[in-house]
Coordinates of C-alpha atoms and ligand atoms in Angstrom, one line a residue:
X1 CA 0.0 0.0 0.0
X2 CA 1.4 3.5 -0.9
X3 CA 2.1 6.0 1.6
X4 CA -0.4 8.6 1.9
X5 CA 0.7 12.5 2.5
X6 CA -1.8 14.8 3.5
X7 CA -1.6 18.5 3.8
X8 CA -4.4 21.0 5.7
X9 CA -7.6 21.6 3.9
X10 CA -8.5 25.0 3.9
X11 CA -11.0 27.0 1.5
X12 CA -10.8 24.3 -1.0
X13 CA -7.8 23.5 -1.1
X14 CA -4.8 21.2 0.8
X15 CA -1.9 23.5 2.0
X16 CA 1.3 21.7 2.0
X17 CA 2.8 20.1 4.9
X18 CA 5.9 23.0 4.6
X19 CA 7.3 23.7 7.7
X20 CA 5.1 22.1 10.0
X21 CA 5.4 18.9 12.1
X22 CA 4.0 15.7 10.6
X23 CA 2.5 12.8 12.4
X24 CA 3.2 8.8 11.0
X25 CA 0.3 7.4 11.0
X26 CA 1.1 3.4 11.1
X27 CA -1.2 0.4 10.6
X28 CA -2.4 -1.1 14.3
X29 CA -2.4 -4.3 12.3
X30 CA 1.3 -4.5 10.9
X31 CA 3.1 -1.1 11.8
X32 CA 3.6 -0.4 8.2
X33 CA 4.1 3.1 7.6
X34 CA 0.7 4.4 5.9
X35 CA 0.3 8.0 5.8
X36 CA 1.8 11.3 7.1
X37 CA -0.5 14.2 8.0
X38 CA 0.8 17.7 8.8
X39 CA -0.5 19.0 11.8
X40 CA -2.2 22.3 12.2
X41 CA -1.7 25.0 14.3
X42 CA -4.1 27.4 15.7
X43 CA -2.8 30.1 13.1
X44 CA -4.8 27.3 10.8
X45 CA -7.8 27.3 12.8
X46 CA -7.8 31.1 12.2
X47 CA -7.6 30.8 8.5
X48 CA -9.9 28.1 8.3
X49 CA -12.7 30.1 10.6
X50 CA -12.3 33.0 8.7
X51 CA -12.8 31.4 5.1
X52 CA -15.6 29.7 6.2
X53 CA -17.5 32.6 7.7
X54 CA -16.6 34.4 4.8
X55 CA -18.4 31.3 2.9
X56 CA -21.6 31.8 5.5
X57 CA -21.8 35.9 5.1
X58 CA -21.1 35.4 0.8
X59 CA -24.1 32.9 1.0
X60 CA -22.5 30.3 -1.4
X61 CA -23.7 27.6 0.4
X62 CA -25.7 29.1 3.4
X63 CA -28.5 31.0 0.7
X64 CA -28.6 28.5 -1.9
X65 CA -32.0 26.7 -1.9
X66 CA -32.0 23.7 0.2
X67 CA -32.9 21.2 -2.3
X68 CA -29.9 22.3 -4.5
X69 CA -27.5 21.8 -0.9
X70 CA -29.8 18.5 -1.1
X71 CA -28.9 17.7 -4.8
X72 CA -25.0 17.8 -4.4
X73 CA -25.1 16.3 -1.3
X74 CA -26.6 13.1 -2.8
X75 CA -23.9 13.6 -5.6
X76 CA -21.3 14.1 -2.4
X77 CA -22.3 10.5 -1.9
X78 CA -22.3 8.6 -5.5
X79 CA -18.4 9.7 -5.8
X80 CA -17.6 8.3 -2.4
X81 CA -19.5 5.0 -3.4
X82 CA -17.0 5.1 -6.3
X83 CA -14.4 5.2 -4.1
X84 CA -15.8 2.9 -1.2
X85 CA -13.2 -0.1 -1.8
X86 CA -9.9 2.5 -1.7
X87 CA -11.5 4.5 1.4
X88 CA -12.9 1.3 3.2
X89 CA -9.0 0.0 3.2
X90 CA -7.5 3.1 4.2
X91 CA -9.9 3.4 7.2
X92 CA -9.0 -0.4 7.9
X93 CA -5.4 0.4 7.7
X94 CA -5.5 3.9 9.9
X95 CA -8.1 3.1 12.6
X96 CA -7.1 -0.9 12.7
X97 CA -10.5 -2.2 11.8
X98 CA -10.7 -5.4 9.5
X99 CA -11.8 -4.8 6.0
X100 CA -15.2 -5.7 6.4
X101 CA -15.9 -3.4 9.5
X102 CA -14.5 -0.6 7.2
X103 CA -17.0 -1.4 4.4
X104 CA -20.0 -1.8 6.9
X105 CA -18.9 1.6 8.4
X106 CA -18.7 3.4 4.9
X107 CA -21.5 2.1 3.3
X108 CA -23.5 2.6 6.8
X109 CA -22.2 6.5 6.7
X110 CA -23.5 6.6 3.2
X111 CA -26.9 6.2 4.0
X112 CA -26.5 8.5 6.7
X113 CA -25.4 10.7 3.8
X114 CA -28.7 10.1 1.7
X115 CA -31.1 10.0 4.4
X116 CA -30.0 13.3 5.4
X117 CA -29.7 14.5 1.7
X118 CA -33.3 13.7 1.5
X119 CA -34.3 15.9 4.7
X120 CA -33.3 18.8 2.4
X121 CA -37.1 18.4 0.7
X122 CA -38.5 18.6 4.3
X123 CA -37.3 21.4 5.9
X124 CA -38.1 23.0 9.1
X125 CA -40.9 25.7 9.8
X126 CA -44.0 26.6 11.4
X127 CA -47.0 28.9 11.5
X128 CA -49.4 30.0 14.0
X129 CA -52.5 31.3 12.4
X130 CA -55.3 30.6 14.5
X131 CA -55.3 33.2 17.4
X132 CA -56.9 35.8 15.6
X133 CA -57.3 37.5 12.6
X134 CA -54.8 40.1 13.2
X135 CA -52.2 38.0 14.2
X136 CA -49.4 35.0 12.8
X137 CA -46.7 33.7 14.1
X138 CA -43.6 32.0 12.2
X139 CA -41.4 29.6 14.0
X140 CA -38.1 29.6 11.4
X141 CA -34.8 27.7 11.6
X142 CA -31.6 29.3 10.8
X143 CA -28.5 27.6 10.1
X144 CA -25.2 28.2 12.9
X145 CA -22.8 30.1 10.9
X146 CA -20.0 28.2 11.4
X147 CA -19.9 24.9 13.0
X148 CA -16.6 22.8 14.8
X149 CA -16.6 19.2 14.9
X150 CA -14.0 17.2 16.8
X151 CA -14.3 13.6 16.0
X152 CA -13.0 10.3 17.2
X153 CA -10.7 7.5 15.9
X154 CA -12.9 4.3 16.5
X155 CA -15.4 5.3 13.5
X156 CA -13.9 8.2 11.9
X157 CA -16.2 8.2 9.2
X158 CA -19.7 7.2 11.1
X159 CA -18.7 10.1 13.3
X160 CA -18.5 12.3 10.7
X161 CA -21.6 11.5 8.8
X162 CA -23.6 11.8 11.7
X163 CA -22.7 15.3 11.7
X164 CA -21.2 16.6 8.3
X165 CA -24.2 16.2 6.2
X166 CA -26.7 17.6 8.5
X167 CA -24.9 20.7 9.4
X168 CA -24.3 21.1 5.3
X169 CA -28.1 20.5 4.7
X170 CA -29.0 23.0 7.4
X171 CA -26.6 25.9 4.9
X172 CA -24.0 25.8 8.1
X173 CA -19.9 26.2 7.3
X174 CA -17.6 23.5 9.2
X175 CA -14.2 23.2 10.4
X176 CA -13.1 19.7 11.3
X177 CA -10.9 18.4 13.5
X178 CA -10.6 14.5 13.0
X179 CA -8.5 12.6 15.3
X180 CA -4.6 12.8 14.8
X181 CA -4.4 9.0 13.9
X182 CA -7.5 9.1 11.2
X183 CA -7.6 11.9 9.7
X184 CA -6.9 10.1 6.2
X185 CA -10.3 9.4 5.0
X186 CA -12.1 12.9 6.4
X187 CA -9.6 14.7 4.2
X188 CA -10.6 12.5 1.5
X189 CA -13.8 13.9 2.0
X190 CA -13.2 17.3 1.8
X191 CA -11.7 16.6 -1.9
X192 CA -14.7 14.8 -2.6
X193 CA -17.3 17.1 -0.8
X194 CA -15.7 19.7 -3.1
X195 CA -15.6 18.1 -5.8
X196 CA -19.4 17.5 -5.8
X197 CA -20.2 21.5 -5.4
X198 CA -19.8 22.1 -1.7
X199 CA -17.9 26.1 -2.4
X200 CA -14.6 26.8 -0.9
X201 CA -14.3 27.3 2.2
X202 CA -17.6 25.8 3.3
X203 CA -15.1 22.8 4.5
X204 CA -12.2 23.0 6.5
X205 CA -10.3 20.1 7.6
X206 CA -7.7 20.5 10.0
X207 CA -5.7 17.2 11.1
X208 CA -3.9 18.2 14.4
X209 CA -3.6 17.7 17.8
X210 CA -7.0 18.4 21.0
X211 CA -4.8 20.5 23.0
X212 CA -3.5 23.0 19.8
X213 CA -6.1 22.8 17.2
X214 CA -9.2 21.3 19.4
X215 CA -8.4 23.7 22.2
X216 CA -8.2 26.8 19.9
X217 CA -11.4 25.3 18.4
X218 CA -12.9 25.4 21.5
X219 CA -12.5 29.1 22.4
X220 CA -12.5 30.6 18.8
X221 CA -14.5 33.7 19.2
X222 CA -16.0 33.3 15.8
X223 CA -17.2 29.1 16.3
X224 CA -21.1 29.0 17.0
X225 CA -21.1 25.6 17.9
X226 CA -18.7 22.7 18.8
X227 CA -19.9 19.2 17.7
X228 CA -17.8 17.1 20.1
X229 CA -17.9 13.0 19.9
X230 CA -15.1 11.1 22.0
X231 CA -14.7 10.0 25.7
X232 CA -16.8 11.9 28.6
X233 CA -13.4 13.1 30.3
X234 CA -12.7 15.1 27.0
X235 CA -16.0 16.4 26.3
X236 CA -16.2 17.5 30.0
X237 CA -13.3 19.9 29.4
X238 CA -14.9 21.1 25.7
X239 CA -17.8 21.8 27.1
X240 CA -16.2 24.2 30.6
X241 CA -13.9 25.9 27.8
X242 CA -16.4 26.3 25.1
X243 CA -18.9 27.5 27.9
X244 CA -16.6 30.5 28.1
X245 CA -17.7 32.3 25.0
X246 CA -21.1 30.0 25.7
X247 CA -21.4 28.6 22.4
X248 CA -23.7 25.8 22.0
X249 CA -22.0 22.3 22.6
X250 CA -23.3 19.1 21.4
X251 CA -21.9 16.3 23.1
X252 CA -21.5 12.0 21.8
X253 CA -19.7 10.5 24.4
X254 CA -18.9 7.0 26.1
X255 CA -21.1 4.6 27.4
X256 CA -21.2 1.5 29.3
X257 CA -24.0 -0.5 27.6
X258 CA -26.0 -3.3 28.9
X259 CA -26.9 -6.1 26.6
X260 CA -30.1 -8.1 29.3
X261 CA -31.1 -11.6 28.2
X262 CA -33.9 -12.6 29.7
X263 CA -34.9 -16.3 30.4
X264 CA -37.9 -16.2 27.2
X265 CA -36.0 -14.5 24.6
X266 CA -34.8 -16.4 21.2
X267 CA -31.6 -17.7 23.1
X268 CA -29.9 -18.4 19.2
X269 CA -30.6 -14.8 18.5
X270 CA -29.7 -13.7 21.7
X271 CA -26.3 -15.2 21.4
X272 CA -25.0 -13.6 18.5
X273 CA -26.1 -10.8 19.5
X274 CA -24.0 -11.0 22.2
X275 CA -21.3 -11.9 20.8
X276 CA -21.5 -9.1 18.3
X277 CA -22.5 -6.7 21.4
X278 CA -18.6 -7.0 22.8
X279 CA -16.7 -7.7 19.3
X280 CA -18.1 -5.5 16.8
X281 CA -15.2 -2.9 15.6
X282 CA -13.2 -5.0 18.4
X283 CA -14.7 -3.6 21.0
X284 CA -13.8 -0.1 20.2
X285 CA -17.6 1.1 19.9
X286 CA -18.8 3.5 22.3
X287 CA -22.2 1.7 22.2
X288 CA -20.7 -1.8 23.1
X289 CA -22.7 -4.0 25.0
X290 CA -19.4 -4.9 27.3
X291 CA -21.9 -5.9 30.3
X292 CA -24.2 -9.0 29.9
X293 CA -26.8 -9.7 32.0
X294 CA -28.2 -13.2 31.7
X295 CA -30.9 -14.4 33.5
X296 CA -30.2 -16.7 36.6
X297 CA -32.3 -19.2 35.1
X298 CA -30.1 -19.9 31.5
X299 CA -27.3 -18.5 32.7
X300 CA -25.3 -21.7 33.0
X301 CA -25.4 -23.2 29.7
X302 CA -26.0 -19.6 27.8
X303 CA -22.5 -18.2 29.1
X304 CA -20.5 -21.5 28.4
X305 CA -21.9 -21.1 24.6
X306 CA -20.7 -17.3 24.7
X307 CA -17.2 -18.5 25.4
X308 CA -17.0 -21.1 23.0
X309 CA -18.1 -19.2 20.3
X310 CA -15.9 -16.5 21.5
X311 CA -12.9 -18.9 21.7
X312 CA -13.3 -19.6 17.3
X313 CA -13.3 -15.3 16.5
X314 CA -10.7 -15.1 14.2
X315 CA -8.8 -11.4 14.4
X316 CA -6.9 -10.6 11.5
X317 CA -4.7 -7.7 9.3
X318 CA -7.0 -5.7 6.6
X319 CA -5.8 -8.1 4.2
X320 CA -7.8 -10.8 5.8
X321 CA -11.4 -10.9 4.2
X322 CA -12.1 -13.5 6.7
X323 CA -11.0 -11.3 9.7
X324 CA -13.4 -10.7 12.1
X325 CA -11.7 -8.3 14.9
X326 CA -9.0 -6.0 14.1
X327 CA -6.3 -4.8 17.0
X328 CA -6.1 -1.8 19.1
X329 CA -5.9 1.6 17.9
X330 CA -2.0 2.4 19.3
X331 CA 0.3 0.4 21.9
X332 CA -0.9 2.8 24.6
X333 CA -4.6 1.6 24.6
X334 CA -3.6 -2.2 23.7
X335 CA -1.5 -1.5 27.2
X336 CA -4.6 0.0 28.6
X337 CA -6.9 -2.9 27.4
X338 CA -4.4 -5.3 29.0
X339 CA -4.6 -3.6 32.5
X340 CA -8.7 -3.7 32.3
X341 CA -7.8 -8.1 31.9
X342 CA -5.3 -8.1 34.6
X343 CA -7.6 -6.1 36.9
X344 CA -10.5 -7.9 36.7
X345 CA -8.4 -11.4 36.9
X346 CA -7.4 -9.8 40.7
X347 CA -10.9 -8.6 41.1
X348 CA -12.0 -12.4 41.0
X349 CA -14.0 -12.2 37.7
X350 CA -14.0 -15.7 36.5
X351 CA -12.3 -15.7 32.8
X352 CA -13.8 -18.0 30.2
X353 CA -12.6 -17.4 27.5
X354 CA -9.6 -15.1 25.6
X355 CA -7.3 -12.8 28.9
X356 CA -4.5 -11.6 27.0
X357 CA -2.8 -10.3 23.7
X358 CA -3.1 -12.5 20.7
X359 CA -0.4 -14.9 20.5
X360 CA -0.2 -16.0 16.9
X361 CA 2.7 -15.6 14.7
X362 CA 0.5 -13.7 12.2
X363 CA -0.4 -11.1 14.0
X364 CA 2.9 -10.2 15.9
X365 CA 3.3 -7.4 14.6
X366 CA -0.2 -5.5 15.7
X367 CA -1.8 -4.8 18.8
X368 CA -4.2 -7.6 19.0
X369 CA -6.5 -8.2 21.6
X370 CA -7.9 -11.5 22.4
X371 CA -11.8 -11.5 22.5
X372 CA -12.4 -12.3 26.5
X373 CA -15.5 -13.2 28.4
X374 CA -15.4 -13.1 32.1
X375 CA -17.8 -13.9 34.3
X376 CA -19.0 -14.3 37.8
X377 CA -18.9 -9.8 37.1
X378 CA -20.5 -8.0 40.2
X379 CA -20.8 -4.2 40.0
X380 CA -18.0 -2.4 42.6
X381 CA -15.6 -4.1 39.9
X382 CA -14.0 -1.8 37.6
X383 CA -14.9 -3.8 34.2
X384 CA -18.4 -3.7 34.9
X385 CA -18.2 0.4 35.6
X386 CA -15.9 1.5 33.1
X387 CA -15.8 1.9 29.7
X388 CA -13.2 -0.6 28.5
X389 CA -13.0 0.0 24.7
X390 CA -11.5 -3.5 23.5
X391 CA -13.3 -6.9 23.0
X392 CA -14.4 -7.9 26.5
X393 CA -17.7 -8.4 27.9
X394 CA -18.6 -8.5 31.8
X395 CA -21.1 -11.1 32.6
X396 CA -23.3 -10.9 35.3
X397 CA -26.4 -12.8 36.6
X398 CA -30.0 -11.3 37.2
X399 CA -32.9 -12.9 39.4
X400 CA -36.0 -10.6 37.7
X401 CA -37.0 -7.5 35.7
X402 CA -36.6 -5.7 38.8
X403 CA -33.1 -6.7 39.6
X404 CA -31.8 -6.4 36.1
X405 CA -33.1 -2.7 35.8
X406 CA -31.0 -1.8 38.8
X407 CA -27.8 -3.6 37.5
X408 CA -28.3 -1.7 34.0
X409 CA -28.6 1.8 35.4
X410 CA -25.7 1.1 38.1
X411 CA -23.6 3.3 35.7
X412 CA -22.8 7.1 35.3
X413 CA -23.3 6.1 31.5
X414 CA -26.3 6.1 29.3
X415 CA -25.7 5.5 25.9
X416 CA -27.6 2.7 25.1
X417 CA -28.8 -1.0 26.2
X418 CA -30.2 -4.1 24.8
X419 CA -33.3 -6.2 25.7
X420 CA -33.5 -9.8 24.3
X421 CA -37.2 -11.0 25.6
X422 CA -40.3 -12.6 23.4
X423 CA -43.0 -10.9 25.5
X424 CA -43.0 -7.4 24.6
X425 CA -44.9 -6.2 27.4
X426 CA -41.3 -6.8 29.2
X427 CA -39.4 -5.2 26.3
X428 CA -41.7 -2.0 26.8
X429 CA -41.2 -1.7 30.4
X430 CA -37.4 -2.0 30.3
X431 CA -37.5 0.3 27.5
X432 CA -39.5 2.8 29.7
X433 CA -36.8 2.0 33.2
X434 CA -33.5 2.0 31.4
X435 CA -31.6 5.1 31.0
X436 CA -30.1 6.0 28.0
X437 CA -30.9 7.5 24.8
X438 CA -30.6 4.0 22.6
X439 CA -32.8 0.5 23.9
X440 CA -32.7 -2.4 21.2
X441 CA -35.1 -4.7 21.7
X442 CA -34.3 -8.3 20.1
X443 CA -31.2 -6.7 18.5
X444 CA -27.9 -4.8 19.1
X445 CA -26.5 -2.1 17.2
X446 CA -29.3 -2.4 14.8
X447 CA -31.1 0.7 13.5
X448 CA -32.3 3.0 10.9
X449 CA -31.2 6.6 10.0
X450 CA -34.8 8.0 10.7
X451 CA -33.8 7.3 14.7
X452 CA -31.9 9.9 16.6
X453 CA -28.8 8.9 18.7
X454 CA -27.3 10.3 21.5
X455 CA -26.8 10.1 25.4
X456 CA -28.2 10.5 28.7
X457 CA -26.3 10.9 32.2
X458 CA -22.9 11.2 31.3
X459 CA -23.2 10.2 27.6
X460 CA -23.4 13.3 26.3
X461 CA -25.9 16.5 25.3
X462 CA -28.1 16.4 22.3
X463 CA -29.1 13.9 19.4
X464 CA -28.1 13.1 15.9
X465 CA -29.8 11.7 13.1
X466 CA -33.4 11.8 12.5
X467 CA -35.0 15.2 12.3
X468 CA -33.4 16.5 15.3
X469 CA -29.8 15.7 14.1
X470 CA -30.7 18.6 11.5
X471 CA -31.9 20.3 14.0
X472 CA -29.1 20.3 16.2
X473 CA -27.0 22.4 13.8
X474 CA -30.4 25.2 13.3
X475 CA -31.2 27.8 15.5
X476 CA -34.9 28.6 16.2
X477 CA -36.4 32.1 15.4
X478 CA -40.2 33.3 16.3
X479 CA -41.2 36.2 14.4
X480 CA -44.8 37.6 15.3
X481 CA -46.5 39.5 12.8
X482 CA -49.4 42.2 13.9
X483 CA -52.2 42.4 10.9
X484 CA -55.2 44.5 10.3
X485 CA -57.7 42.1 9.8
X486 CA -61.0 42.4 7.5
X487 CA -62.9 40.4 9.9
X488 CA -62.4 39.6 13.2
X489 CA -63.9 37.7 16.4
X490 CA -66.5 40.0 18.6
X491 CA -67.8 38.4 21.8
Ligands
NAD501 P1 -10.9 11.4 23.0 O1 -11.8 12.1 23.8 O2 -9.5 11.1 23.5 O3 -10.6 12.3 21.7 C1 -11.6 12.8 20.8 C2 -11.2 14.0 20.1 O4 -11.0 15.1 21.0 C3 -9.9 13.8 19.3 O5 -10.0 14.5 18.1 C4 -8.9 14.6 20.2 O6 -7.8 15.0 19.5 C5 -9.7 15.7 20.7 N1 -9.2 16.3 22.0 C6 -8.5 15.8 22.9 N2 -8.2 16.7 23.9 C7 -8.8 17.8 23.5 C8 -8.8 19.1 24.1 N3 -8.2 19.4 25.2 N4 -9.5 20.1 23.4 C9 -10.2 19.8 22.3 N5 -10.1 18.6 21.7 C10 -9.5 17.6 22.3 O7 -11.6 10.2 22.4 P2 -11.0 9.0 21.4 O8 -10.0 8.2 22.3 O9 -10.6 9.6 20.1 O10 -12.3 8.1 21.1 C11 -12.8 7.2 22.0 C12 -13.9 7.7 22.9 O11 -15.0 8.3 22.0 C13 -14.6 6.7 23.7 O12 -14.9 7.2 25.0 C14 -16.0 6.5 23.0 O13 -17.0 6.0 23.8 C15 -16.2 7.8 22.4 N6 -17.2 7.7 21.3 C16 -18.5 8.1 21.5 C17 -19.4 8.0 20.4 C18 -20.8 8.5 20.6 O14 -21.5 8.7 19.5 N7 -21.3 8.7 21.7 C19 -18.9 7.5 19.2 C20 -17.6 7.2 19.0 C21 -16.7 7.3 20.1

């Protein structure tokens, strides 16, 4: 694979890496050297705010009518279908994902991309006309002038597209900050994004560092809004600094989920969903069902078929169509990962299956992660509070509903849970008593771009997707209008 060099994309175009520093960005899964990025400073920040409220006040993008934004944005996402197979392998290579997670992730941002394309047809607005003759009210949605978005690395793209194309409907400007070791694919955007209409400097992409180019993001007078997804610790601080100049800050952040199998559910169905739950993107999804409650009553036999099947995972490089988890991001969270394992072991979880770093030839040179089950989980242990972000699931039992509610909530998370039951009076009434923004019922990480996502508790502020995630990036406007009627209402 070549190497890739990346400059800063700013008003529609990539500046050269010149004098600035560069970042190697090598593959989790064989430390090959894939692609250098030069990172910004807050001098680019600057330019790149400036440009694109330049783009807002011109009205390039911001005036056009919304079904033409709509129209190139569906053309924004036929050219990145063309390039799907080159982008789903960089992605693989830069965030350490197996091939096939990196297709499911594209192709699942694309209809992100389409479905909120389409909301360009149905735009926002309503009137009060019925208090009177002389009087109507308009209820109008405006787009933030300039928008910041600081993603993650587990989903660089999915992040993105939960955001990107909902602030570009809404007639907003962006700068982006993706994270240092991903920021591959999100410039590839930005040439694409331009190359389907979107004016210069409508799109600023700004690979650097949180503490220079987030931080700067964070307090730039001229900002309206910071779109923040990563961990809760980060967004904590984004949200004190931001508050400063009190800008509006939307907030995805981690989550603890928990996956509930009741004794009546489809117990097949249940266990791959579990197994997905824990594995999916190797764990590094901030939606993960890492704790599993089962049941006392299946417990036994349901947990022992977990482990087995988790035993035959295979993990594997990009180059593995058969792979089915990829390794950790960088050495420091494979370390971190590790100590998660080794505490629990100490903690007196019971370990069933997986409990250390991959020890096969093939994979020697990445930062593999053996898929682990533990069980026997009870909640003043760290792996069942925090959010571990590799491929291990915390099992612990349940006598009842009521029991099983109180487990699932013992978190400061609330991103989202699962419910595996056939009676659906049961899957209501855990859908009403759990807290967090997502429940799947009969399925995990399952669902439809219609559905906003977001957090509760400590998993963050606001929603995307759906209507709302356009609305996120709108600001509302009441404008009351007195009239002199013909006719009007005598008592
Ligand atoms: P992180 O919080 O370390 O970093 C996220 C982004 O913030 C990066 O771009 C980073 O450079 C930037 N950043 C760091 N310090 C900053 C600062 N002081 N000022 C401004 N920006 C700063 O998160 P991560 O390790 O990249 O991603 C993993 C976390 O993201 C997990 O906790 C996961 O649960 C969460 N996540 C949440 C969602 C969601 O939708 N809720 C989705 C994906 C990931």
């Amino acid at each position: 694979m070549d190497i890739r060099e990346y400059g800063i994309w700013i008003d529609g175009r990539e500046h050269e890496p010149a004098d600035r520093d560069v970042l190697r960005r090598s593959s989790p899964s064989t430390g090959q050297h894939v692609a250098t990025f030069a990172l910004a400073e807050p001098s680019d920040v600057d330019r790149a705010v400036d440009a694109a409220r330049k783009a807002f006040d011109d009205g390039v993008w911001s005036l056009r009518p919304a079904s033409a934004r709509g129209q190139i944005l569906l053309r924004f996402a036929d050219l990145i279908e063309e390039a799907l197979p080159g982008l789903a392998r960089m992605e693989a290579h830069e965030a350490g994902k197996t091939i096939s997670a990196a297709r499911e992730e594209l192709n699942w941002s694309l209809e992100l991309l389409r479905y909120a394309a389409s909301l360009a047809w149905n735009m926002p607005g309503r009137l009060v006309d019925q208090e009177g003759r002389d009087k109507i009210g308009l209820v109008t949605y405006e787009p933030l002038p300039v928008v910041g978005m600081i993603l993650p690395w587990n989903f660089p793209t999915v992040t993105l597209f939960q955001k990107l194309p909902y602030a570009l409907v809404a007639g907003c400007s962006v700068v982006i900050k993706p994270s240092e070791f991903t920021a591959g694919t999100t410039l590839e955007y930005a040439r694409l994004a331009k190359k389907a209409g979107v004016p210069d400097g409508v799109v600023a992409v700004l690979p650097g560092t949180g503490p220079v180019v987030g931080d700067r993001m964070c307090r730039h007078p001229d900002i309206d809004m910071i779109s923040f997804t990563g961990s809760t610790s980060v967004g904590r601080h984004i949200a004190s600094v931001a508050g400063e100049s009190l800008k509006k800050v939307a907030l995805e952040l981690g989550g603890k989920g928990a996956n509930i199998v009741f004794a009546d559910a489809d117990l097949d169905a249940a266990l791959e969903g579990a197994l997905a739950a824990f594995t999916i993107n190797q764990g590094e999804e901030c939606c993960a069902g890492g704790r599993l409650l089962v049941q006392d009553t299946i417990a036994d036999a349901f947990v022992e078929r977990l482990a087995a099947k988790t035993e035959q995972m295979r993990l594997g490089t990009p180059d593995d169509d058969d792979a089915e988890l990829g390794p950790m991001i960088h050495e420091a969270h494979l370390t971190r990962v590790l100590g998660y394992i080794d505490g629990a072991k100490r903690d007196g979880a019971q370990l069933l299956a997986g409990g250390g770093r991959a020890n096969d030839d093939r994979l020697s040179e990445g930062f593999f992660v053996q898929p682990t089950v533990f069980s026997d989980v009870t909640p003043d242990m760290s792996i069942f509070r925090e959010e571990v972000f590799g491929p291990v699931v915390a099992v612990t039992r349940f006598h009842d509903r009521e029991d099983a509610i109180a487990l699932a909530n013992a978190t400061s998370y609330g991103l989202a849970n699962g419910v595996w039951t056939s009676d659906l009076d049961n899957a209501i009434a855990m859908s009403r008593a759990l807290q967090s923004g997502f429940v799947y019922v009969n399925s995990y990480l399952e669902t439809v771009p219609q559905l906003p996502f977001g957090g509760v508790k400590q998993s963050g502020l606001g929603r995307e997707n759906g209507p709302e995630g356009l609305l996120e990036f709108m600001q509302t406007k009441s404008t009351f209008i007195k009239l002199k009627p013909a006719r009007q209402y005598t008592q």
